[in-house]
Amino acid sequence: MISIRMVMVLCLIGLALPGWAAGQGRGEDKVHPMLLEAPGGAPVSFFVRLDERADLSGVEELTTKVQKGRFVFESLTEVARRSQAALRQELDRRGVAYRSFWIFNGILVHGNRDLALQLAARSEVARVFPNPEVRVDLPLPRSEGWEMAAIEWGVERAKAPDIWALGITGEGAVIAGEDTGYDWTHPALKAKYRGWDGTTANHDYNWHDAVHSGGGSCGADSPEPCDDHSHGTHTMGTMVGDDDAGNQIGMAPGAKWIGCRNMNVGVGSPATYSECFEFFIAPYPVGGDPINDGDPDKAPHAINNSWGCSQSEGCDEDTLKEVVENVRNAGIVVVASAGNDGSSCETITTPPGIYAAAFSIGATDSGDGIAGFSSRGPITVDGSDRWKPDVSAPGVGTRSSVPGGGYSSMSGTSMASPHVAGLIGLMVSAKPSLAGDVDEIERLIKEGADPKTSSQGCGGSGPDEVPNPTFGHGIINALNTVSSGDADADSDTDADSDADTDSDTDADSDADTDSDTDADSDADGDSDTDSDSDADGDSDSDADGDSDGDADGDADGDADADDDDDDDTNGAGGEGSCGCHKTGAPADANRRSPLAFLIRLM
C-alpha cells in the first residue's frame, strides 16, 4: 500500500520537473532519431519547436507588401514572445545557451541528448530536431580562357537588355541573397549595395552574418558583407552586377541588393538558413535584436537561394517548410535553385526547392537544352508529386563576379536562380504595384517563359506537355514577362509602394504556387524545342561530378536521362555543388523587338 509520505514525494518530483513526470517515453516520441542516437552527455545543438503557431490567415485580406510584412512580423513575434517565455525561463535557470526564433515558433538550444529528452516531455513542445553542420563541397571558380563580353550570355538569353532599352533596369527594387557571403566592394556590386550611398557605408539593415563561430577569412559575426568562399559573390553578380566598364553580368543593374551569410566556408545548417530568412522579413541593425529592432518596411522583394538543405544537414521535408511559407506570406518571393542531382526524374529532393511556397529554377545551356546536372521533378520526398521546377534559366558557363574584383565562370542551378531573382527586380521596377504580390509575379514569369518540351516523361508528362518536370514552364523571357505585366501608369521608383491587388499569398495552400500537374497553362504545348537539345530533355552540358566541381561540357549532344553516371554533380548538402564549365556564349539572334511593349507604356 502506498504511504502518504510516498505520495507527497512523488508530487514534489512532479513540481520540480514540470512535464517530465508525465513519462520519458512521451518525450522520446517527439525527438528526431538522429538526436536519440547521440551519446547522452555529448554536446549537440537542436531545435525545440513549440506547438502554438500564429494565425496568419488575415494576410489574405491585405493588399500591399508593407502591410503583409508588418502583419506577419507582428503576428509571429507576438506568439514567440508569449509562448516561449516559460521555456526560456527554464533554460536561463539551467544556464543553457540558446537562441530564440520567431520566423517559426522555436528555440535553438545548445545542450545534449538528455536535455533534449527532458525538454521534449514539456506539454508545450511539439518536436525536437537536430541542427547538425555538414560541409558542402562547393566548387571553386575558374578564370582561365575567359574573355570579357559586353553582356553575359545568360543575361542576353533572358532578354534583359530588351527591358533595359526601355529605361527599366531595376530602379526601386531590392533583391536579397543568402549564401557564402558577398564581396560588397567588388566593382560590379559596390554601387548596387543598399548600404552604400556613394560616399559612406552603412551596413545596418542591409547585412547580417548568421555565422557565429569560425567564419574562415571573414571570421565570425562579420560586421560588413564578406565572402569566405566565392559562390555568393558570383550569384549576386548575376542578379545586379555591372561595373560600368563593360562587365554587364547582372539582370537588374539598377536594383539594390542586401545580403546574409548562411554558410561557414561551405558549412550550412537549418539554424543559419532560418536566421537569414528571419533577417530578410524584418531587417535589423548589425548586432541588433531580431524582435525589438526588426523593420519589415526594409524587407526585399525577392530572395535568391542557391543552396539546398539535405537530410545530412538535419533537413527533412518539413524542417524549413513553415519558414519559407512565412516569408512568402510576408510578400517576398523565395527563389530557389532546383539542385544539381539530375538527370534522372524525381531528383529535386532538398528544401527550399521542394516547397510549393518556393519558386524553383532549373538550369539550361546556351543551346536552350536542359543541363544534364539540373534536377528534375516531380517532388516525391514529401509525397506531394508536385511538378517542379517552375521555370528554367541559363546556368551553364555563367561568367560573374568573384571576391577580389575579378570574374570567373561557374555552372549549376545556383547560377540559374539568380537570373530569376534579377528578373523580379525588373518586374517590380516596371510595375511597382507588383511588390508583395507573389502569386502574380510567379504567374507572369511562368506565362512569359519560352515553352520547352521534353520526352523524358518525368511525372508521366507527355512529349508535348508544358509545363513539365524537366523545364517547368520553360526558359525565362524578361521581355514577355514584363510586357505581359504592363507598367503602372503612375509608376515611380518606390517599389515598396502599395500594391493594387488583393491576391492570396497564404503559402499554406500548395495549389497556388506551383501549378502541380496542371497542363492547362497558357503555354501552347507545341514549343520550339531546340534541336541542340536531346528529345529526352537532356542537354549536351552534362556535369561530370568530379570532386573539383568541373562540368564536362560534352559537345556531342547525345546525353540522355539514363546515359551514364557522370551526369551527376556532387550535390551533397544541396545545390551549392555546382560545376565550372566553359561554353560558348552566342548572342540570341531571335531577340524580340521591344516595340510592342513600348507601345504599352505610352
XYZ file of C-alpha atoms in Angstrom:
602
model
C 0.000 0.000 0.000
C 1.386 3.413 -0.953
C 2.004 5.654 2.057
C 1.017 9.316 2.295
C 4.714 10.204 2.528
C 5.461 8.483 -0.809
C 2.602 10.323 -2.478
C 3.988 13.628 -1.233
C 7.463 12.768 -2.553
C 6.044 11.940 -5.989
C 4.131 15.213 -6.034
C 7.278 17.186 -5.190
C 9.176 15.464 -8.014
C 6.391 16.393 -10.394
C 6.575 20.036 -9.324
C 10.354 20.109 -9.631
C 10.367 18.670 -13.153
C 7.346 20.086 -14.970
C 6.279 17.884 -17.854
C 8.965 15.287 -17.090
C 6.832 13.374 -14.549
C 4.432 12.539 -17.383
C 6.958 9.992 -18.633
C 10.197 9.918 -20.555
C 8.658 7.740 -23.249
C 6.282 10.509 -24.343
C 9.261 12.822 -24.804
C 11.119 10.310 -26.944
C 8.234 10.264 -29.392
C 8.874 13.931 -30.149
C 12.650 13.636 -30.614
C 14.265 13.144 -34.019
C 16.039 9.739 -34.315
C 19.336 11.481 -35.070
C 19.270 13.024 -31.598
C 18.265 9.797 -29.902
C 21.361 8.145 -31.355
C 23.709 10.790 -29.909
C 25.740 9.940 -26.762
C 23.853 11.140 -23.687
C 26.331 13.738 -22.441
C 27.905 14.785 -25.731
C 27.277 18.417 -26.760
C 24.728 18.816 -29.519
C 22.629 21.643 -30.911
C 18.933 21.084 -31.515
C 15.685 22.946 -32.154
C 12.730 22.870 -29.799
C 9.618 23.657 -31.822
C 6.588 24.734 -29.817
C 3.007 23.726 -30.527
C 1.463 27.166 -30.868
C 1.518 28.842 -34.252
C 0.489 32.318 -35.255
C -2.737 32.703 -37.205
C -1.692 34.373 -40.458
C -4.972 33.923 -42.296
C -5.538 37.682 -42.078
C -2.761 38.264 -44.618
C -5.215 37.234 -47.331
C -7.112 40.484 -46.843
C -4.040 42.700 -47.175
C -3.097 44.321 -50.461
C 0.394 45.777 -50.105
C 3.813 44.365 -49.380
C 4.315 46.734 -46.450
C 1.017 45.665 -44.887
C 1.805 41.992 -45.323
C 5.308 42.345 -43.924
C 4.164 44.216 -40.834
C 1.286 41.816 -40.192
C 3.470 38.711 -40.471
C 6.263 40.196 -38.352
C 3.938 41.409 -35.608
C 1.914 38.183 -35.536
C 4.928 35.879 -35.401
C 6.851 37.894 -32.824
C 3.807 38.196 -30.526
C 3.362 34.422 -30.417
C 7.095 33.826 -29.910
C 7.356 36.321 -27.026
C 4.397 34.887 -25.162
C 4.603 31.146 -25.778
C 8.380 30.824 -25.364
C 8.543 32.703 -22.066
C 8.302 29.697 -19.710
C 10.750 27.592 -21.696
C 13.250 30.424 -21.937
C 12.991 30.978 -18.196
C 13.801 27.304 -17.621
C 16.806 27.437 -19.964
C 18.057 30.582 -18.232
C 17.708 28.869 -14.853
C 19.830 25.973 -16.097
C 22.428 28.249 -17.677
C 21.833 26.744 -21.117
C 22.853 28.715 -24.218
C 20.077 29.223 -26.756
C 18.694 31.484 -29.499
C 15.024 32.239 -29.887
C 13.435 32.232 -33.353
C 10.174 33.879 -34.352
C 10.090 33.033 -38.065
C 8.866 29.719 -36.710
C 7.965 29.255 -33.061
C 11.120 27.577 -31.838
C 14.350 27.830 -29.885
C 17.822 26.640 -30.892
C 19.341 25.001 -27.821
C 22.990 24.118 -27.253
C 22.811 21.137 -24.918
C 22.888 17.343 -25.128
C 20.600 14.413 -25.785
C 19.468 14.152 -22.175
C 18.376 17.786 -22.170
C 16.587 17.258 -25.484
C 14.573 14.411 -23.971
C 13.660 16.468 -20.927
C 12.531 19.454 -22.971
C 10.591 17.232 -25.366
C 8.467 16.000 -22.454
C 7.121 19.505 -21.812
C 3.492 19.885 -22.809
C 4.039 22.985 -24.982
C 6.740 21.309 -27.115
C 5.720 19.852 -30.484
C 9.004 18.254 -31.534
C 12.760 18.365 -31.097
C 15.056 18.013 -34.101
C 18.798 18.381 -34.760
C 20.841 21.216 -36.177
C 23.970 19.480 -37.471
C 26.564 21.328 -39.510
C 27.784 19.461 -42.576
C 30.436 20.653 -45.002
C 29.326 21.105 -48.583
C 31.999 20.819 -51.279
C 31.256 23.971 -53.201
C 33.174 24.392 -56.467
C 35.969 26.876 -56.950
C 35.537 29.172 -59.949
C 37.880 29.104 -62.909
C 39.030 32.175 -64.761
C 41.317 30.815 -67.434
C 40.210 31.093 -71.039
C 37.521 33.702 -70.433
C 37.245 36.986 -72.226
C 35.024 39.856 -71.199
C 31.734 40.097 -73.055
C 29.712 43.289 -73.102
C 26.663 41.404 -71.885
C 26.903 37.951 -70.314
C 25.235 35.309 -72.496
C 22.639 34.241 -69.912
C 21.513 37.823 -69.374
C 21.233 38.217 -73.134
C 19.260 34.969 -73.481
C 16.855 36.041 -70.746
C 16.102 39.177 -72.797
C 17.055 41.597 -70.026
C 18.733 44.052 -72.472
C 15.386 44.488 -74.241
C 13.959 45.788 -70.982
C 16.987 47.996 -70.310
C 16.376 49.595 -73.718
C 13.063 50.830 -72.350
C 14.789 52.577 -69.454
C 13.936 49.834 -66.947
C 16.983 48.428 -65.152
C 15.624 47.624 -61.703
C 15.443 51.028 -60.011
C 13.372 50.908 -56.835
C 13.663 47.137 -56.418
C 15.605 45.403 -53.635
C 16.927 41.890 -54.159
C 18.397 39.766 -51.384
C 20.641 36.746 -51.296
C 21.671 34.296 -48.589
C 24.797 32.365 -49.433
C 28.516 32.134 -48.575
C 28.579 35.905 -48.234
C 29.338 38.779 -50.610
C 32.310 40.941 -51.531
C 30.445 44.213 -51.321
C 33.405 46.262 -52.578
C 33.577 44.384 -55.890
C 33.382 46.959 -58.732
C 30.313 45.235 -60.191
C 28.471 45.194 -56.855
C 29.507 48.176 -54.732
C 27.293 50.815 -56.330
C 24.348 48.413 -56.187
C 24.636 47.694 -52.455
C 21.852 49.347 -50.479
C 24.302 50.117 -47.699
C 26.456 52.361 -49.919
C 25.356 55.905 -50.725
C 28.335 56.740 -52.899
C 30.352 58.136 -50.019
C 29.603 56.233 -46.821
C 28.809 52.628 -45.989
C 26.028 51.780 -43.561
C 25.546 48.043 -43.080
C 22.634 48.342 -40.647
C 19.505 46.678 -42.087
C 21.491 45.683 -45.177
C 23.736 42.866 -43.966
C 23.575 40.062 -41.444
C 26.060 37.309 -40.641
C 24.446 34.104 -39.361
C 27.883 32.523 -38.845
C 28.719 32.914 -35.159
C 31.887 30.833 -34.909
C 34.709 30.096 -37.311
C 33.969 32.006 -40.476
C 37.159 31.390 -42.412
C 38.756 34.502 -43.851
C 35.764 36.606 -42.753
C 35.771 35.481 -39.140
C 32.554 35.131 -37.159
C 29.819 37.773 -36.980
C 31.352 39.897 -39.703
C 30.114 43.495 -39.313
C 30.198 44.047 -43.068
C 29.444 41.881 -46.096
C 32.197 39.329 -46.639
C 32.509 36.131 -48.683
C 34.651 33.307 -47.296
C 34.243 31.283 -50.495
C 33.170 32.875 -53.822
C 29.809 31.289 -54.528
C 27.745 34.102 -53.017
C 29.575 36.926 -54.777
C 29.117 35.059 -58.055
C 25.356 34.717 -57.615
C 24.892 38.362 -56.666
C 26.740 39.433 -59.790
C 24.171 37.624 -61.929
C 21.380 39.438 -60.130
C 22.613 43.048 -60.276
C 26.243 43.186 -61.422
C 27.654 45.883 -63.705
C 30.992 47.649 -63.241
C 30.251 50.346 -65.847
C 33.373 49.205 -67.633
C 31.929 46.542 -69.910
C 31.197 43.739 -67.469
C 27.409 43.608 -67.787
C 26.864 40.415 -65.837
C 23.598 41.178 -63.994
C 19.923 41.070 -64.915
C 18.861 44.175 -62.971
C 21.843 46.542 -62.688
C 19.642 49.358 -61.415
C 18.334 47.389 -58.432
C 19.798 47.417 -54.919
C 20.903 44.331 -53.004
C 21.175 43.240 -49.390
C 22.717 40.027 -48.085
C 23.119 37.435 -45.364
C 25.842 34.812 -44.901
C 24.299 31.396 -44.187
C 27.336 29.174 -44.760
C 30.603 28.971 -42.861
C 33.171 28.214 -45.578
C 30.576 25.967 -47.222
C 29.027 24.679 -43.987
C 25.338 25.406 -43.537
C 22.644 24.321 -41.108
C 18.895 24.758 -40.576
C 19.735 27.438 -37.990
C 21.800 29.612 -40.328
C 19.290 29.269 -43.145
C 16.384 30.181 -40.838
C 18.283 33.090 -39.292
C 18.843 34.660 -42.699
C 15.195 34.267 -43.687
C 14.201 35.885 -40.398
C 16.520 38.815 -41.089
C 15.000 39.350 -44.521
C 11.392 39.515 -43.285
C 12.396 42.301 -40.892
C 16.000 43.541 -41.310
C 17.728 44.901 -38.207
C 20.993 46.712 -37.447
C 24.304 44.865 -37.222
C 24.332 43.353 -33.729
C 20.696 44.316 -33.203
C 17.804 42.377 -31.707
C 15.665 40.468 -34.252
C 12.425 41.249 -32.416
C 12.919 44.697 -30.929
C 14.924 46.169 -33.824
C 13.363 44.393 -36.824
C 11.881 46.644 -39.511
C 9.679 44.834 -42.065
C 9.432 48.007 -44.161
C 13.050 47.388 -45.203
C 12.426 43.852 -46.476
C 13.483 42.898 -50.033
C 11.149 41.965 -52.873
C 12.819 38.632 -53.604
C 15.429 36.361 -52.028
C 17.778 34.184 -54.059
C 18.625 30.794 -52.548
C 21.353 28.982 -54.481
C 21.642 26.204 -51.919
C 19.768 23.199 -50.598
C 19.471 21.700 -47.119
C 19.949 17.932 -47.242
C 18.948 15.268 -44.757
C 22.576 15.036 -43.677
C 22.262 18.654 -42.534
C 19.212 17.756 -40.480
C 16.649 18.906 -43.040
C 13.772 16.574 -43.676
C 10.941 17.641 -45.939
C 9.281 19.763 -43.241
C 12.244 21.416 -41.499
C 12.109 24.731 -43.379
C 8.572 24.480 -44.753
C 6.937 26.843 -42.262
C 9.888 29.241 -42.542
C 9.549 29.526 -46.326
C 5.761 29.831 -46.127
C 6.063 32.685 -43.661
C 8.494 34.516 -45.941
C 6.023 34.160 -48.778
C 3.178 35.348 -46.565
C 5.242 38.492 -45.933
C 5.059 39.262 -49.664
C 8.593 38.165 -50.548
C 9.349 35.816 -53.447
C 11.539 32.872 -52.404
C 13.583 31.931 -55.500
C 15.297 28.553 -55.075
C 17.641 26.515 -57.233
C 16.297 23.071 -58.087
C 19.584 21.277 -57.363
C 22.339 19.542 -59.316
C 21.319 15.911 -58.909
C 19.968 15.309 -62.444
C 19.483 13.942 -64.961
C 17.013 11.410 -63.592
C 13.427 12.211 -62.682
C 12.427 12.837 -59.052
C 15.817 14.357 -58.177
C 14.616 17.654 -56.682
C 14.825 16.466 -53.095
C 16.041 19.250 -50.778
C 14.473 22.317 -49.174
C 13.745 25.004 -50.105
C 13.408 23.967 -53.757
C 10.871 21.235 -52.983
C 8.308 23.562 -51.432
C 5.155 24.872 -53.054
C 5.903 28.225 -51.414
C 9.259 28.487 -53.228
C 9.784 29.331 -56.906
C 12.119 26.567 -58.096
C 14.529 27.003 -61.002
C 16.185 24.518 -63.374
C 19.302 25.245 -65.474
C 19.721 25.467 -69.249
C 22.694 25.841 -71.571
C 23.423 28.269 -74.407
C 21.639 25.953 -76.843
C 18.419 26.099 -74.775
C 18.831 22.485 -73.660
C 18.282 21.406 -70.105
C 21.613 20.942 -68.312
C 22.420 17.321 -67.558
C 23.033 18.155 -63.903
C 19.747 20.057 -63.474
C 17.475 18.201 -61.053
C 14.065 17.123 -62.316
C 10.681 16.701 -60.713
C 8.194 15.665 -59.637
C 8.677 16.115 -55.892
C 8.260 12.741 -54.209
C 10.150 13.149 -50.926
C 7.082 14.739 -49.310
C 4.544 12.556 -51.096
C 3.074 15.513 -52.992
C 4.116 14.539 -56.566
C 4.291 18.294 -57.116
C 5.686 19.276 -60.514
C 8.899 21.259 -60.250
C 10.900 23.180 -61.396
C 8.593 26.108 -62.015
C 10.774 27.567 -64.790
C 14.332 27.270 -66.046
C 17.062 29.832 -66.702
C 20.638 29.943 -68.043
C 23.023 28.125 -65.702
C 25.909 26.637 -67.716
C 29.178 28.515 -68.079
C 27.901 31.623 -66.327
C 30.539 34.333 -66.015
C 30.135 36.551 -62.967
C 31.909 38.347 -60.146
C 34.216 36.688 -57.605
C 35.878 38.135 -54.492
C 38.834 40.415 -55.079
C 37.393 42.281 -58.046
C 37.700 39.510 -60.621
C 35.372 37.443 -62.770
C 35.025 33.739 -63.371
C 32.711 31.036 -64.636
C 30.568 28.535 -62.783
C 27.785 26.114 -63.724
C 24.813 24.879 -61.752
C 21.233 25.662 -60.904
C 22.957 28.003 -58.438
C 23.707 30.157 -61.456
C 20.200 29.827 -62.924
C 18.120 31.058 -59.989
C 19.887 34.474 -59.731
C 18.687 35.210 -63.273
C 15.124 34.831 -61.993
C 15.727 36.938 -58.883
C 17.097 39.669 -61.157
C 14.077 39.351 -63.429
C 11.826 40.037 -60.444
C 13.798 43.224 -59.869
C 12.998 44.334 -63.417
C 9.328 43.430 -62.966
C 8.899 45.399 -59.744
C 10.756 48.338 -61.250
C 8.466 48.370 -64.282
C 5.329 47.924 -62.203
C 5.809 48.846 -58.519
C 2.316 47.635 -57.663
C 3.568 44.066 -58.162
C 5.567 44.401 -54.937
C 4.262 41.882 -52.427
C 2.004 40.088 -54.905
C 3.937 36.824 -55.003
C 1.230 34.883 -56.847
C 1.054 37.428 -59.646
C 4.824 37.736 -60.009
C 5.185 33.976 -60.331
C 2.250 33.735 -62.738
C 3.726 36.365 -65.039
C 7.137 34.672 -65.089
C 5.555 31.320 -65.958
C 3.359 32.786 -68.674
C 6.216 34.801 -70.148
C 8.641 31.871 -70.337
C 9.587 30.404 -73.696
C 7.863 26.998 -73.501
C 10.100 23.942 -73.747
C 9.011 20.339 -74.114
C 10.728 17.128 -73.113
C 10.123 13.487 -73.945
C 11.866 12.352 -70.767
C 8.429 11.651 -69.322
C 9.074 12.698 -65.736
C 5.919 12.506 -63.677
C 4.082 10.923 -66.589
C 4.338 14.105 -68.658
C 3.797 13.815 -72.396
C 6.371 14.774 -75.057
C 4.402 17.894 -75.994
C 3.331 18.868 -72.491
C 4.077 22.260 -70.968
C 4.690 22.684 -68.101
C 6.726 19.557 -67.456
C 9.024 18.392 -64.633
C 12.153 18.953 -66.731
C 11.939 22.612 -67.830
C 8.885 23.675 -65.844
C 7.031 26.279 -67.889
C 10.130 26.934 -69.993
C 13.081 29.344 -70.147
C 12.544 32.795 -68.655
C 11.979 35.676 -71.057
C 12.112 39.132 -69.481
C 10.538 40.882 -72.468
C 7.491 38.615 -72.499
C 7.153 38.712 -68.730
C 7.442 42.446 -68.206
C 5.285 43.320 -71.201
C 2.531 40.927 -70.106
C 2.540 42.615 -66.707
C 2.262 46.070 -68.300
C 3.621 49.054 -66.405
C 1.955 51.193 -63.787
C 0.591 54.341 -65.391
C 1.877 56.389 -62.485
C 4.991 54.304 -61.984
C 7.517 55.823 -59.643
C 10.779 54.495 -58.318
C 9.343 53.490 -54.950
C 8.936 49.781 -55.475
C 7.731 49.426 -51.907
C 4.604 51.383 -52.764
C 1.231 49.853 -52.073
C 0.181 47.117 -54.439
C -3.083 47.343 -56.312
C -4.001 43.684 -55.985
C -5.553 41.551 -53.297
C -4.018 38.244 -54.208
C -3.796 35.482 -51.628
C -0.207 34.914 -50.599
C -1.065 32.309 -47.994
C 1.511 29.667 -48.800
C -0.290 27.101 -46.657
C -2.157 26.216 -49.816
C 0.122 24.228 -52.067
C -2.134 24.568 -55.052
C -1.492 28.253 -55.575
C 2.226 28.197 -56.122
C 3.424 25.510 -58.408
C 0.782 24.559 -60.959
C 1.450 20.937 -59.992
C 0.238 18.770 -62.866
C -1.982 21.372 -64.412
C -1.232 21.188 -68.085
C -3.757 23.912 -68.801
C -1.071 26.556 -68.632
C -1.084 29.270 -71.196
C 1.924 27.698 -72.872
C 0.904 26.406 -76.251
C 2.353 22.932 -75.799
C 3.934 22.925 -79.248
C 7.041 24.719 -78.116
C 10.116 25.239 -80.196
C 12.225 22.577 -78.558
C 15.764 23.424 -79.567
C 17.387 20.970 -81.942
C 20.577 21.166 -79.880
C 18.775 19.511 -77.005
C 18.019 15.824 -76.780
C 14.462 14.723 -77.182
C 14.531 13.452 -73.643
C 15.172 16.936 -72.340
C 18.840 16.489 -71.536
C 21.426 18.800 -72.962
C 24.999 18.348 -74.031
C 26.234 20.142 -70.943
C 26.432 17.198 -68.583
C 28.300 17.790 -65.362
C 30.935 15.182 -64.733
C 30.511 15.039 -60.980
C 34.214 15.269 -60.265
C 35.083 16.453 -56.790
C 36.531 19.623 -58.253
C 33.084 20.683 -59.373
C 34.037 20.624 -63.031
C 31.462 20.261 -65.801
C 32.497 18.336 -68.852
C 30.592 20.288 -71.493
C 30.323 17.428 -73.957
C 29.546 18.716 -77.412
C 28.017 15.526 -78.780
C 24.518 16.450 -77.778
C 23.564 12.841 -77.118
C 23.206 12.792 -73.363
C 20.019 11.248 -72.102
C 18.329 10.567 -68.819
C 19.795 7.089 -68.430
C 23.039 7.754 -70.224
C 25.783 7.340 -67.651
C 26.775 8.084 -64.141
C 28.821 11.145 -64.988
C 25.633 13.161 -65.494
C 25.589 13.901 -61.810
C 27.268 16.725 -59.974
C 28.125 16.184 -56.362
C 25.034 17.668 -54.816
C 25.822 16.766 -51.206
C 24.329 19.282 -48.889
C 22.238 20.769 -51.645
C 22.554 22.939 -54.677
C 25.812 24.598 -53.665
C 27.718 21.867 -55.516
C 27.717 23.407 -58.934
C 30.419 22.863 -61.541
C 32.660 25.149 -63.545
C 32.092 24.933 -67.264
C 33.450 26.728 -70.297
C 30.958 27.169 -73.050
C 30.265 29.464 -75.949
C 28.073 32.477 -75.349
C 26.361 33.242 -78.636
C 24.050 36.204 -78.755
C 20.421 35.316 -79.369
C 19.659 36.235 -82.945
C 15.943 35.927 -82.368
C 15.580 38.621 -79.732
C 12.091 40.020 -79.842
C 11.681 43.718 -80.621
C 10.702 45.869 -77.634
C 8.409 47.959 -79.819
C 5.228 46.164 -78.739
C 5.966 46.771 -75.085
C 6.980 50.366 -75.734
C 3.502 50.975 -77.167
C 2.003 49.559 -73.957
C 3.983 52.062 -71.919
C 2.816 55.049 -73.951
